[in-house]
Amino acid sequence: MNKWGNLALVLMLGAGLALSGCGGGNNTGNMGNTGGNTAATNAPASSPETSGTAQDTLILGRGGDSASLDPAIVTDGESLKIAHQVFDSLLEYKPGTSEVQASLADSWEVTPDGLSYTFKLHPGVKFHDGTDFNAEAVVFNFQRWSDPASEYKFEGDSFDYYDSMFGPDGARVIKEVKAVDESTVQFVLNQPQAPFLQNIAMTTFGIASPAAVKEKKENFKNEPVGTGPFVFKEWKRNDSITLDKNTAYWKEGLPKLNKVIVRSIPDNSARFTALQNGEIDLMEDLSPDDLSTLESNSALTKIERPPFNVAYLGFNFKKKPFDNVKVRQALSHAVNKQEIIDAFFAGQAQAAVNPMPPSLWGYNDSVKDYEYDLDKAKALLAEAGYPDGLPDPVTLYAMPVSRPYMPDGKKVAEAIQAEWEKIGVKTVIESPEWATYLDDTKAGEKDDIFMLGWTGDNGDPDNFLYTLLDKDAIPGNNRAFYVNEELHTLLTGAQKETDQGKRTELYKQAQEIIKADAPWIPLVHTTPLLAGKANLKGFVPGPTGTEYYSEIYFE
Amino acid sequence: MNSYLIKRVMVLFPVLIGMTLIVFSIIHAIPGDPAETILGQKATEQSKQALRNQLGLDKSWLQQYFNYMGDLARGDLGTSIRTKTPIAKEIVPYLAATLELTAASMLFATFVGVNAGILSAWRQNSWFDYTAMIIALIGVSMPIFWLGLMEQLLFALKLHWLPSIGRMDQRNPVETITNLYVLDTILAGRWDQLWTVIKHLILPSIALGTIPMAIIARMTRSSMLEVMNSDYIRTAKAKGMSQFLVVYKHALKNALIPVLTVIGLQTGALLGGAVLTETIFAWPGVGRYIFEAISSRDYPVIQTGILIIAFIFVVINLLVDLLYAAIDPRINYK
């Protein structure tokens, strides 16, 4: 920092302080009524809350705000995080994994043909508004999502996740949802769906109180009512969401906290300052740059989310010479993933080999990556007919925004540009604004190679491989325009197969085909970082970025 | 006076209509498919098409514009695409947050700026004059982002005097009545909370007020210098009036007109939202509201948001013009 700038700053700020209340003096160092718990960094004096009973309010800082609080109409992670506390689904993911376990449904049975699922519901569960949770409530919710003419599909609503997980109108997977009796509900399917239970467990299919939906109508998306561990209290947009303890929660002994306040603090360093200053207890998305400060502070602790994403470079098959597998393989050999991870991810990532993360079942360990080897790269280019490198410069689209899987796309692109230069491939990096970026890569007219990523939704390999690389996903998420009929047969076969062992085999084969074709250069699977107070316990980071706050407590 | 007011108000309409036209055409010139941006990568082609129909994006440009103007004329400010909530309802807390921050910033900027300007002119070419004007120069060119982060480091993290972010202590929340927290705490008689709320206001309002402060200081100084050299000031001095009264009573009144213009313009600009300050201090103001609407191509919010800000801006200008007459009796609107 510049010395004179600093002096001027202090002078000006001093003037400001003197102006705004002249009260700095007698209140110096007393953050009791603002911070609540200032013990974070250097204040040895215990603040009111730490001295007596343990703290029972959690303040969480995150980068964005929810778009809406009705989980059925959103697809963004920030919205679903809150919904996850207010709603329960029939099934849920075991904390910290993508394995399915019982939630509102105690048990379930599936017929051998995979066309009928029967769920036994947990008895005696009530919604926050006091009405009963029962089979009728489940039926009501699924009808609301599936019937395009439902009177509870309010203006502006669209049930996107329902459409993408259970098929759009006209091609629905679920034929009918029936209330067999008070606590039994039966799903009849049009065709078997292998990831059916995985899908049912998603937060977006949390069961809402029918009475509240009918009563609040359009306003339900601002005042959600579910059966979850926390009751919605207040939403100040772009500022905070307040949740109170559900004292009648059906899971014994939960939640442990009395109150949760989720704040939107867009700037990463300001959020970290707020954590160090004790204004928040837990923060999401720590910049890798702040890691050393965090680790030197004993009052704070680092929390890692298991990697459940992939960042990649995709080749545009519509452009020559990227329809040539030798060229794609050559460029794959010329990316030094480990160096990129050390330089731009502070080591908080692992090199990606396959299009899906290793923590997901079905991952193929035996697939070998194209190792970093510039000589091999040159040899492959020569085989493809380009002994002196590519004649024309390559347009590389680098992400203009920061995403958990790719904090700084432009810098990574520059590192790759330098490597490719060495094998005679000139690269022009382009980074249009995000909406345009998505448009362009979807059209596939301007970009030769593009950078993108994906975070898993539901813990099924289908959600990576089919969603991103099948020919059905053109136009859409298959922005490489990669078509392989054999792969298509495997992936669609795996969707209808209900035996998990067989599905695992199919997905392993699929990964081998993809590796050989090299439509992508998978770059990294990142470990998103969180930071919290050292006395915060019971927080289990989840792969999909959605965690339960009900088990959290302070020591 | 009244006929003048009516005339001025009438002029507002063409200005605002021109505004809608400009905003509308700019927004529609932005590349990027709104349906894709709004619904995200995970939405189906069908729901995107449905959204395009619903937004009327498949209609012609002119048709879309007239539909929009029709809705406006009926008092319908539209519904946010992203949050699916009526904008008229949604924007109120954002405007309140911005209003509070603007008021605090301009209070700081005006008080410090005007006084620094007066003293500089009074003691022209003194060390105070030089220092103040150098600080003003730095202030004008100060990157808000940097200033804000440095404030947080110094006053929150190192000294623990002030909170770093937000509008209030979340552990001891203010009961919302008007969304202006200073007012709310006074109405509720919660003096402890009032102090907390003021403490939350200090850092962001200094960050936001620094540039206007510097501009006001420079404007006051030059305007005062002009007046201080005029005959009537010499007369006032000659008749033995105290220096302080000469400066603050006689000179200031005449020097204030251009300063007032600057204050008005700056207030208008700050009311338009301050994306950087709001981002660093997690201040839920109207700037970030519109900024986020732009990144998610939330057309109705962008249009209505900008329109409301433009409206506020012209109204403030009108108020400033009326203030001239109140301050200077020679100015008379007929």
PDB file of N, CA and C in Angstrom, chain A residues 9 13 16-17 19 27-28 31 33-35 41-42 49 55 67 73 156 160 168 219 236-238 261 263 265-267 270 276-279 281 433 435 439 442 454-455 457 477 479, chain B residues 32-33 36-37 39 41-42 46-47 83-85 89-90 94 108 111 145 147 151 155-157 160-161 163-166 168-171 176 181 195-196 206 279-280 282 288 292 297:
ATOM      1  N   LEU A   9      -5.886   8.653   3.471  1.00  0.00           N
ATOM      2  CA  LEU A   9      -7.040   7.847   3.853  1.00  0.00           C
ATOM      3  C   LEU A   9      -7.388   8.058   5.324  1.00  0.00           C
ATOM      4  N   LEU A  13     -10.742   9.639   6.739  1.00  0.00           N
ATOM      5  CA  LEU A  13     -11.610   8.809   7.562  1.00  0.00           C
ATOM      6  C   LEU A  13     -11.749   9.423   8.938  1.00  0.00           C
ATOM      7  N   GLY A  16     -14.255  11.993   8.861  1.00  0.00           N
ATOM      8  CA  GLY A  16     -15.576  11.383   8.788  1.00  0.00           C
ATOM      9  C   GLY A  16     -16.055  10.896  10.137  1.00  0.00           C
ATOM     10  N   LEU A  17     -15.139  10.297  10.858  1.00  0.00           N
ATOM     11  CA  LEU A  17     -15.506   9.761  12.165  1.00  0.00           C
ATOM     12  C   LEU A  17     -15.912  10.867  13.116  1.00  0.00           C
ATOM     13  N   LEU A  19     -17.118  13.569  12.424  1.00  0.00           N
ATOM     14  CA  LEU A  19     -18.406  14.090  12.011  1.00  0.00           C
ATOM     15  C   LEU A  19     -19.556  13.211  12.493  1.00  0.00           C
ATOM     16  N   ASN A  27     -16.889   4.296  23.052  1.00  0.00           N
ATOM     17  CA  ASN A  27     -17.310   2.967  22.651  1.00  0.00           C
ATOM     18  C   ASN A  27     -16.190   2.141  22.041  1.00  0.00           C
ATOM     19  N   THR A  28     -14.986   2.671  22.128  1.00  0.00           N
ATOM     20  CA  THR A  28     -13.864   2.003  21.498  1.00  0.00           C
ATOM     21  C   THR A  28     -13.749   0.555  21.949  1.00  0.00           C
ATOM     22  N   MET A  31     -17.657  -3.999  20.774  1.00  0.00           N
ATOM     23  CA  MET A  31     -18.499  -4.391  19.652  1.00  0.00           C
ATOM     24  C   MET A  31     -19.647  -5.234  20.154  1.00  0.00           C
ATOM     25  N   ASN A  33     -22.631  -4.846  21.042  1.00  0.00           N
ATOM     26  CA  ASN A  33     -23.960  -4.784  20.449  1.00  0.00           C
ATOM     27  C   ASN A  33     -23.958  -4.843  18.929  1.00  0.00           C
ATOM     28  N   THR A  34     -22.778  -4.876  18.327  1.00  0.00           N
ATOM     29  CA  THR A  34     -22.807  -5.055  16.874  1.00  0.00           C
ATOM     30  C   THR A  34     -22.341  -6.437  16.472  1.00  0.00           C
ATOM     31  N   GLY A  35     -21.285  -6.870  17.054  1.00  0.00           N
ATOM     32  CA  GLY A  35     -20.719  -8.133  16.596  1.00  0.00           C
ATOM     33  C   GLY A  35     -21.295  -9.330  17.322  1.00  0.00           C
ATOM     34  N   THR A  41     -10.741 -12.835  16.402  1.00  0.00           N
ATOM     35  CA  THR A  41      -9.336 -12.645  16.107  1.00  0.00           C
ATOM     36  C   THR A  41      -8.479 -12.305  17.310  1.00  0.00           C
ATOM     37  N   ASN A  42      -8.576 -11.074  17.747  1.00  0.00           N
ATOM     38  CA  ASN A  42      -7.582 -10.673  18.723  1.00  0.00           C
ATOM     39  C   ASN A  42      -8.157 -10.253  20.071  1.00  0.00           C
ATOM     40  N   GLU A  49     -21.866 -13.666  24.629  1.00  0.00           N
ATOM     41  CA  GLU A  49     -22.413 -14.965  24.289  1.00  0.00           C
ATOM     42  C   GLU A  49     -21.487 -16.123  24.606  1.00  0.00           C
ATOM     43  N   GLN A  55     -23.506 -20.397  22.104  1.00  0.00           N
ATOM     44  CA  GLN A  55     -24.229 -19.622  21.112  1.00  0.00           C
ATOM     45  C   GLN A  55     -25.255 -20.515  20.420  1.00  0.00           C
ATOM     46  N   ALA A  67     -33.164 -16.801  -5.379  1.00  0.00           N
ATOM     47  CA  ALA A  67     -34.037 -16.172  -6.365  1.00  0.00           C
ATOM     48  C   ALA A  67     -35.479 -16.279  -5.892  1.00  0.00           C
ATOM     49  N   ILE A  73     -39.690 -24.229  -8.256  1.00  0.00           N
ATOM     50  CA  ILE A  73     -39.623 -23.358  -9.426  1.00  0.00           C
ATOM     51  C   ILE A  73     -38.217 -22.841  -9.684  1.00  0.00           C
ATOM     52  N   GLY A 156     -45.694 -17.011 -13.931  1.00  0.00           N
ATOM     53  CA  GLY A 156     -44.236 -16.974 -13.938  1.00  0.00           C
ATOM     54  C   GLY A 156     -43.606 -18.282 -13.484  1.00  0.00           C
ATOM     55  N   ASP A 160     -38.919 -26.409 -13.753  1.00  0.00           N
ATOM     56  CA  ASP A 160     -37.855 -26.834 -14.665  1.00  0.00           C
ATOM     57  C   ASP A 160     -37.195 -28.136 -14.252  1.00  0.00           C
ATOM     58  N   PRO A 168     -40.382 -33.783 -19.863  1.00  0.00           N
ATOM     59  CA  PRO A 168     -41.298 -32.667 -20.107  1.00  0.00           C
ATOM     60  C   PRO A 168     -42.703 -33.172 -20.430  1.00  0.00           C
ATOM     61  N   ASN A 219     -47.772 -15.773  -3.413  1.00  0.00           N
ATOM     62  CA  ASN A 219     -46.871 -15.360  -2.352  1.00  0.00           C
ATOM     63  C   ASN A 219     -46.136 -16.538  -1.706  1.00  0.00           C
ATOM     64  N   LYS A 236     -35.245 -10.554   3.750  1.00  0.00           N
ATOM     65  CA  LYS A 236     -34.907  -9.213   3.274  1.00  0.00           C
ATOM     66  C   LYS A 236     -34.037  -9.437   2.049  1.00  0.00           C
ATOM     67  N   ARG A 237     -34.549  -9.129   0.898  1.00  0.00           N
ATOM     68  CA  ARG A 237     -33.867  -9.463  -0.345  1.00  0.00           C
ATOM     69  C   ARG A 237     -32.473  -8.859  -0.435  1.00  0.00           C
ATOM     70  N   ASN A 238     -31.574  -9.663  -0.967  1.00  0.00           N
ATOM     71  CA  ASN A 238     -30.172  -9.274  -1.126  1.00  0.00           C
ATOM     72  C   ASN A 238     -29.506  -8.946   0.200  1.00  0.00           C
ATOM     73  N   ILE A 261     -29.457 -17.339  10.389  1.00  0.00           N
ATOM     74  CA  ILE A 261     -29.581 -16.158   9.546  1.00  0.00           C
ATOM     75  C   ILE A 261     -28.594 -16.317   8.405  1.00  0.00           C
ATOM     76  N   ARG A 263     -26.883 -14.566   5.312  1.00  0.00           N
ATOM     77  CA  ARG A 263     -26.678 -13.225   4.765  1.00  0.00           C
ATOM     78  C   ARG A 263     -26.037 -13.281   3.393  1.00  0.00           C
ATOM     79  N   ILE A 265     -23.425 -11.609   1.136  1.00  0.00           N
ATOM     80  CA  ILE A 265     -22.291 -10.696   1.178  1.00  0.00           C
ATOM     81  C   ILE A 265     -21.499 -10.958  -0.101  1.00  0.00           C
ATOM     82  N   PRO A 266     -21.728 -10.169  -1.140  1.00  0.00           N
ATOM     83  CA  PRO A 266     -21.218 -10.542  -2.458  1.00  0.00           C
ATOM     84  C   PRO A 266     -19.695 -10.568  -2.573  1.00  0.00           C
ATOM     85  N   ASP A 267     -19.006  -9.693  -1.873  1.00  0.00           N
ATOM     86  CA  ASP A 267     -17.564  -9.615  -2.075  1.00  0.00           C
ATOM     87  C   ASP A 267     -16.837 -10.635  -1.198  1.00  0.00           C
ATOM     88  N   ALA A 270     -14.672  -9.079   1.640  1.00  0.00           N
ATOM     89  CA  ALA A 270     -15.507  -8.463   2.680  1.00  0.00           C
ATOM     90  C   ALA A 270     -16.144  -9.544   3.544  1.00  0.00           C
ATOM     91  N   GLN A 276     -13.796 -12.845  10.197  1.00  0.00           N
ATOM     92  CA  GLN A 276     -12.714 -12.589  11.152  1.00  0.00           C
ATOM     93  C   GLN A 276     -13.168 -11.630  12.236  1.00  0.00           C
ATOM     94  N   ASN A 277     -14.093 -10.749  11.882  1.00  0.00           N
ATOM     95  CA  ASN A 277     -14.567  -9.736  12.818  1.00  0.00           C
ATOM     96  C   ASN A 277     -15.710 -10.256  13.687  1.00  0.00           C
ATOM     97  N   GLY A 278     -16.106 -11.523  13.468  1.00  0.00           N
ATOM     98  CA  GLY A 278     -17.152 -12.111  14.295  1.00  0.00           C
ATOM     99  C   GLY A 278     -18.559 -11.723  13.907  1.00  0.00           C
ATOM    100  N   GLU A 279     -18.727 -11.059  12.771  1.00  0.00           N
ATOM    101  CA  GLU A 279     -20.074 -10.670  12.372  1.00  0.00           C
ATOM    102  C   GLU A 279     -20.826 -11.833  11.749  1.00  0.00           C
ATOM    103  N   ASP A 281     -20.597 -16.402  11.341  1.00  0.00           N
ATOM    104  CA  ASP A 281     -19.984 -17.573  11.967  1.00  0.00           C
ATOM    105  C   ASP A 281     -19.431 -18.563  10.954  1.00  0.00           C
ATOM    106  N   GLU A 433     -19.276 -11.330 -22.362  1.00  0.00           N
ATOM    107  CA  GLU A 433     -20.119 -11.317 -21.152  1.00  0.00           C
ATOM    108  C   GLU A 433     -20.911 -12.630 -21.067  1.00  0.00           C
ATOM    109  N   ALA A 435     -23.902 -14.024 -20.522  1.00  0.00           N
ATOM    110  CA  ALA A 435     -25.091 -14.444 -21.265  1.00  0.00           C
ATOM    111  C   ALA A 435     -24.735 -14.682 -22.732  1.00  0.00           C
ATOM    112  N   ASP A 439     -24.716 -18.202 -25.011  1.00  0.00           N
ATOM    113  CA  ASP A 439     -25.371 -18.194 -26.309  1.00  0.00           C
ATOM    114  C   ASP A 439     -24.437 -18.667 -27.414  1.00  0.00           C
ATOM    115  N   LYS A 442     -23.412 -22.269 -27.253  1.00  0.00           N
ATOM    116  CA  LYS A 442     -24.529 -23.140 -27.604  1.00  0.00           C
ATOM    117  C   LYS A 442     -24.729 -23.176 -29.119  1.00  0.00           C
ATOM    118  N   TRP A 454     -19.533 -28.012 -14.712  1.00  0.00           N
ATOM    119  CA  TRP A 454     -20.844 -28.540 -14.299  1.00  0.00           C
ATOM    120  C   TRP A 454     -20.731 -29.010 -12.857  1.00  0.00           C
ATOM    121  N   THR A 455     -21.740 -28.744 -12.073  1.00  0.00           N
ATOM    122  CA  THR A 455     -21.815 -29.299 -10.728  1.00  0.00           C
ATOM    123  C   THR A 455     -22.981 -30.281 -10.699  1.00  0.00           C
ATOM    124  N   ASP A 457     -26.176 -32.584  -9.853  1.00  0.00           N
ATOM    125  CA  ASP A 457     -27.441 -32.248  -9.217  1.00  0.00           C
ATOM    126  C   ASP A 457     -27.903 -33.333  -8.262  1.00  0.00           C
ATOM    127  N   ASN A 477     -26.767 -28.729 -23.630  1.00  0.00           N
ATOM    128  CA  ASN A 477     -25.558 -28.811 -22.828  1.00  0.00           C
ATOM    129  C   ASN A 477     -24.392 -29.507 -23.513  1.00  0.00           C
ATOM    130  N   ARG A 479     -22.253 -28.844 -25.828  1.00  0.00           N
ATOM    131  CA  ARG A 479     -21.795 -27.718 -26.642  1.00  0.00           C
ATOM    132  C   ARG A 479     -20.617 -28.077 -27.517  1.00  0.00           C
TER     133      ARG A 479
ATOM    134  N   GLY B  32     -27.392 -12.118 -26.258  1.00  0.00           N
ATOM    135  CA  GLY B  32     -27.650 -13.129 -25.232  1.00  0.00           C
ATOM    136  C   GLY B  32     -29.138 -13.425 -25.170  1.00  0.00           C
ATOM    137  N   ASP B  33     -29.484 -14.686 -25.243  1.00  0.00           N
ATOM    138  CA  ASP B  33     -30.882 -15.092 -25.192  1.00  0.00           C
ATOM    139  C   ASP B  33     -31.369 -15.005 -23.752  1.00  0.00           C
ATOM    140  N   GLU B  36     -32.452 -18.288 -22.085  1.00  0.00           N
ATOM    141  CA  GLU B  36     -31.336 -19.148 -21.698  1.00  0.00           C
ATOM    142  C   GLU B  36     -30.678 -18.630 -20.414  1.00  0.00           C
ATOM    143  N   THR B  37     -30.474 -17.310 -20.371  1.00  0.00           N
ATOM    144  CA  THR B  37     -29.805 -16.726 -19.214  1.00  0.00           C
ATOM    145  C   THR B  37     -30.657 -16.846 -17.963  1.00  0.00           C
ATOM    146  N   LEU B  39     -33.221 -18.937 -17.271  1.00  0.00           N
ATOM    147  CA  LEU B  39     -33.534 -20.281 -16.772  1.00  0.00           C
ATOM    148  C   LEU B  39     -32.286 -21.107 -16.502  1.00  0.00           C
ATOM    149  N   GLN B  41     -28.521 -23.180 -17.550  1.00  0.00           N
ATOM    150  CA  GLN B  41     -28.129 -24.280 -18.425  1.00  0.00           C
ATOM    151  C   GLN B  41     -29.004 -25.505 -18.226  1.00  0.00           C
ATOM    152  N   LYS B  42     -29.650 -25.577 -17.060  1.00  0.00           N
ATOM    153  CA  LYS B  42     -30.316 -26.823 -16.730  1.00  0.00           C
ATOM    154  C   LYS B  42     -31.767 -26.880 -17.176  1.00  0.00           C
ATOM    155  N   GLN B  46     -38.254 -26.686 -23.883  1.00  0.00           N
ATOM    156  CA  GLN B  46     -39.680 -26.340 -23.816  1.00  0.00           C
ATOM    157  C   GLN B  46     -39.958 -25.177 -22.878  1.00  0.00           C
ATOM    158  N   SER B  47     -39.348 -25.241 -21.696  1.00  0.00           N
ATOM    159  CA  SER B  47     -39.652 -24.169 -20.748  1.00  0.00           C
ATOM    160  C   SER B  47     -39.045 -22.863 -21.223  1.00  0.00           C
ATOM    161  N   THR B  83     -37.228 -13.526  -9.863  1.00  0.00           N
ATOM    162  CA  THR B  83     -37.827 -13.830  -8.561  1.00  0.00           C
ATOM    163  C   THR B  83     -39.324 -14.023  -8.661  1.00  0.00           C
ATOM    164  N   LYS B  84     -39.903 -13.683  -9.806  1.00  0.00           N
ATOM    165  CA  LYS B  84     -41.331 -13.890 -10.038  1.00  0.00           C
ATOM    166  C   LYS B  84     -42.191 -13.084  -9.060  1.00  0.00           C
ATOM    167  N   THR B  85     -41.703 -11.940  -8.644  1.00  0.00           N
ATOM    168  CA  THR B  85     -42.413 -11.093  -7.688  1.00  0.00           C
ATOM    169  C   THR B  85     -42.641  -9.722  -8.330  1.00  0.00           C
ATOM    170  N   LYS B  89     -43.484  -3.982  -5.554  1.00  0.00           N
ATOM    171  CA  LYS B  89     -43.407  -4.416  -4.170  1.00  0.00           C
ATOM    172  C   LYS B  89     -41.952  -4.703  -3.784  1.00  0.00           C
ATOM    173  N   GLU B  90     -41.258  -5.311  -4.726  1.00  0.00           N
ATOM    174  CA  GLU B  90     -39.924  -5.800  -4.447  1.00  0.00           C
ATOM    175  C   GLU B  90     -38.906  -4.669  -4.263  1.00  0.00           C
ATOM    176  N   TYR B  94     -35.188  -1.995  -1.316  1.00  0.00           N
ATOM    177  CA  TYR B  94     -33.933  -1.605  -1.957  1.00  0.00           C
ATOM    178  C   TYR B  94     -33.818  -0.083  -2.012  1.00  0.00           C
ATOM    179  N   PHE B 108     -22.429  13.618   5.117  1.00  0.00           N
ATOM    180  CA  PHE B 108     -20.981  13.634   5.311  1.00  0.00           C
ATOM    181  C   PHE B 108     -20.308  14.504   4.251  1.00  0.00           C
ATOM    182  N   PHE B 111     -21.300  18.357   4.634  1.00  0.00           N
ATOM    183  CA  PHE B 111     -20.749  18.989   5.834  1.00  0.00           C
ATOM    184  C   PHE B 111     -19.242  19.171   5.694  1.00  0.00           C
ATOM    185  N   PHE B 145     -13.681   1.016  -4.454  1.00  0.00           N
ATOM    186  CA  PHE B 145     -13.497  -0.374  -4.062  1.00  0.00           C
ATOM    187  C   PHE B 145     -12.338  -0.502  -3.084  1.00  0.00           C
ATOM    188  N   LEU B 147     -10.902   1.945  -1.331  1.00  0.00           N
ATOM    189  CA  LEU B 147     -11.182   2.688  -0.113  1.00  0.00           C
ATOM    190  C   LEU B 147     -12.046   1.868   0.846  1.00  0.00           C
ATOM    191  N   GLU B 151     -10.971   0.620   4.549  1.00  0.00           N
ATOM    192  CA  GLU B 151     -11.768   1.001   5.722  1.00  0.00           C
ATOM    193  C   GLU B 151     -12.102  -0.220   6.564  1.00  0.00           C
ATOM    194  N   PHE B 155     -10.810  -0.197  10.307  1.00  0.00           N
ATOM    195  CA  PHE B 155     -11.769   0.100  11.369  1.00  0.00           C
ATOM    196  C   PHE B 155     -12.519  -1.128  11.889  1.00  0.00           C
ATOM    197  N   ALA B 156     -12.611  -2.151  11.065  1.00  0.00           N
ATOM    198  CA  ALA B 156     -13.311  -3.350  11.541  1.00  0.00           C
ATOM    199  C   ALA B 156     -12.318  -4.396  12.024  1.00  0.00           C
ATOM    200  N   LEU B 157     -11.377  -4.737  11.158  1.00  0.00           N
ATOM    201  CA  LEU B 157     -10.527  -5.872  11.477  1.00  0.00           C
ATOM    202  C   LEU B 157      -9.426  -5.519  12.469  1.00  0.00           C
ATOM    203  N   HIS B 160     -11.438  -2.804  15.478  1.00  0.00           N
ATOM    204  CA  HIS B 160     -12.702  -3.296  16.041  1.00  0.00           C
ATOM    205  C   HIS B 160     -13.620  -2.174  16.505  1.00  0.00           C
ATOM    206  N   TRP B 161     -13.574  -1.039  15.827  1.00  0.00           N
ATOM    207  CA  TRP B 161     -14.461   0.064  16.199  1.00  0.00           C
ATOM    208  C   TRP B 161     -15.837  -0.089  15.568  1.00  0.00           C
ATOM    209  N   PRO B 163     -18.543  -2.171  12.635  1.00  0.00           N
ATOM    210  CA  PRO B 163     -18.840  -3.404  11.893  1.00  0.00           C
ATOM    211  C   PRO B 163     -18.457  -3.247  10.423  1.00  0.00           C
ATOM    212  N   SER B 164     -18.127  -4.343   9.762  1.00  0.00           N
ATOM    213  CA  SER B 164     -17.624  -4.221   8.398  1.00  0.00           C
ATOM    214  C   SER B 164     -18.720  -4.245   7.346  1.00  0.00           C
ATOM    215  N   ILE B 165     -19.800  -4.951   7.604  1.00  0.00           N
ATOM    216  CA  ILE B 165     -20.797  -5.102   6.535  1.00  0.00           C
ATOM    217  C   ILE B 165     -22.221  -4.973   7.058  1.00  0.00           C
ATOM    218  N   GLY B 166     -23.136  -4.788   6.124  1.00  0.00           N
ATOM    219  CA  GLY B 166     -24.561  -4.862   6.429  1.00  0.00           C
ATOM    220  C   GLY B 166     -25.143  -3.578   6.980  1.00  0.00           C
ATOM    221  N   MET B 168     -27.353  -3.683   9.858  1.00  0.00           N
ATOM    222  CA  MET B 168     -27.683  -3.767  11.280  1.00  0.00           C
ATOM    223  C   MET B 168     -27.074  -5.025  11.866  1.00  0.00           C
ATOM    224  N   ASP B 169     -27.150  -5.128  13.177  1.00  0.00           N
ATOM    225  CA  ASP B 169     -26.655  -6.328  13.840  1.00  0.00           C
ATOM    226  C   ASP B 169     -27.704  -7.420  13.705  1.00  0.00           C
ATOM    227  N   GLN B 170     -27.337  -8.491  12.980  1.00  0.00           N
ATOM    228  CA  GLN B 170     -28.323  -9.539  12.718  1.00  0.00           C
ATOM    229  C   GLN B 170     -28.696 -10.295  13.982  1.00  0.00           C
ATOM    230  N   ARG B 171     -27.849 -10.242  14.993  1.00  0.00           N
ATOM    231  CA  ARG B 171     -28.169 -10.978  16.213  1.00  0.00           C
ATOM    232  C   ARG B 171     -29.183 -10.230  17.062  1.00  0.00           C
ATOM    233  N   THR B 176     -38.669  -4.003  11.343  1.00  0.00           N
ATOM    234  CA  THR B 176     -38.845  -3.173  10.152  1.00  0.00           C
ATOM    235  C   THR B 176     -40.207  -2.505  10.134  1.00  0.00           C
ATOM    236  N   TYR B 181     -33.823   2.177   8.538  1.00  0.00           N
ATOM    237  CA  TYR B 181     -33.576   1.652   9.880  1.00  0.00           C
ATOM    238  C   TYR B 181     -33.345   2.742  10.914  1.00  0.00           C
ATOM    239  N   TRP B 195     -27.929   3.428  17.673  1.00  0.00           N
ATOM    240  CA  TRP B 195     -26.478   3.589  17.677  1.00  0.00           C
ATOM    241  C   TRP B 195     -25.814   2.522  16.806  1.00  0.00           C
ATOM    242  N   THR B 196     -26.311   1.278  16.915  1.00  0.00           N
ATOM    243  CA  THR B 196     -25.781   0.195  16.097  1.00  0.00           C
ATOM    244  C   THR B 196     -25.988   0.476  14.610  1.00  0.00           C
ATOM    245  N   ILE B 206     -18.912   6.889   4.269  1.00  0.00           N
ATOM    246  CA  ILE B 206     -17.647   7.576   3.992  1.00  0.00           C
ATOM    247  C   ILE B 206     -17.107   7.130   2.638  1.00  0.00           C
ATOM    248  N   THR B 279     -21.689  -3.548  -3.011  1.00  0.00           N
ATOM    249  CA  THR B 279     -21.100  -4.889  -3.085  1.00  0.00           C
ATOM    250  C   THR B 279     -20.133  -5.120  -1.926  1.00  0.00           C
ATOM    251  N   ILE B 280     -19.242  -4.156  -1.686  1.00  0.00           N
ATOM    252  CA  ILE B 280     -18.251  -4.358  -0.637  1.00  0.00           C
ATOM    253  C   ILE B 280     -18.896  -4.432   0.735  1.00  0.00           C
ATOM    254  N   ALA B 282     -21.998  -5.194   1.456  1.00  0.00           N
ATOM    255  CA  ALA B 282     -23.193  -6.035   1.481  1.00  0.00           C
ATOM    256  C   ALA B 282     -24.425  -5.192   1.819  1.00  0.00           C
ATOM    257  N   ARG B 288     -27.271  -2.725  -6.733  1.00  0.00           N
ATOM    258  CA  ARG B 288     -27.024  -4.152  -6.928  1.00  0.00           C
ATOM    259  C   ARG B 288     -28.270  -4.856  -7.450  1.00  0.00           C
ATOM    260  N   GLU B 292     -27.785  -6.970 -10.734  1.00  0.00           N
ATOM    261  CA  GLU B 292     -28.083  -8.400 -10.832  1.00  0.00           C
ATOM    262  C   GLU B 292     -29.141  -8.675 -11.881  1.00  0.00           C
ATOM    263  N   ARG B 297     -30.488 -10.839 -17.169  1.00  0.00           N
ATOM    264  CA  ARG B 297     -31.390 -10.413 -18.241  1.00  0.00           C
ATOM    265  C   ARG B 297     -32.842 -10.332 -17.768  1.00  0.00           C
TER     266      ARG B 297
END
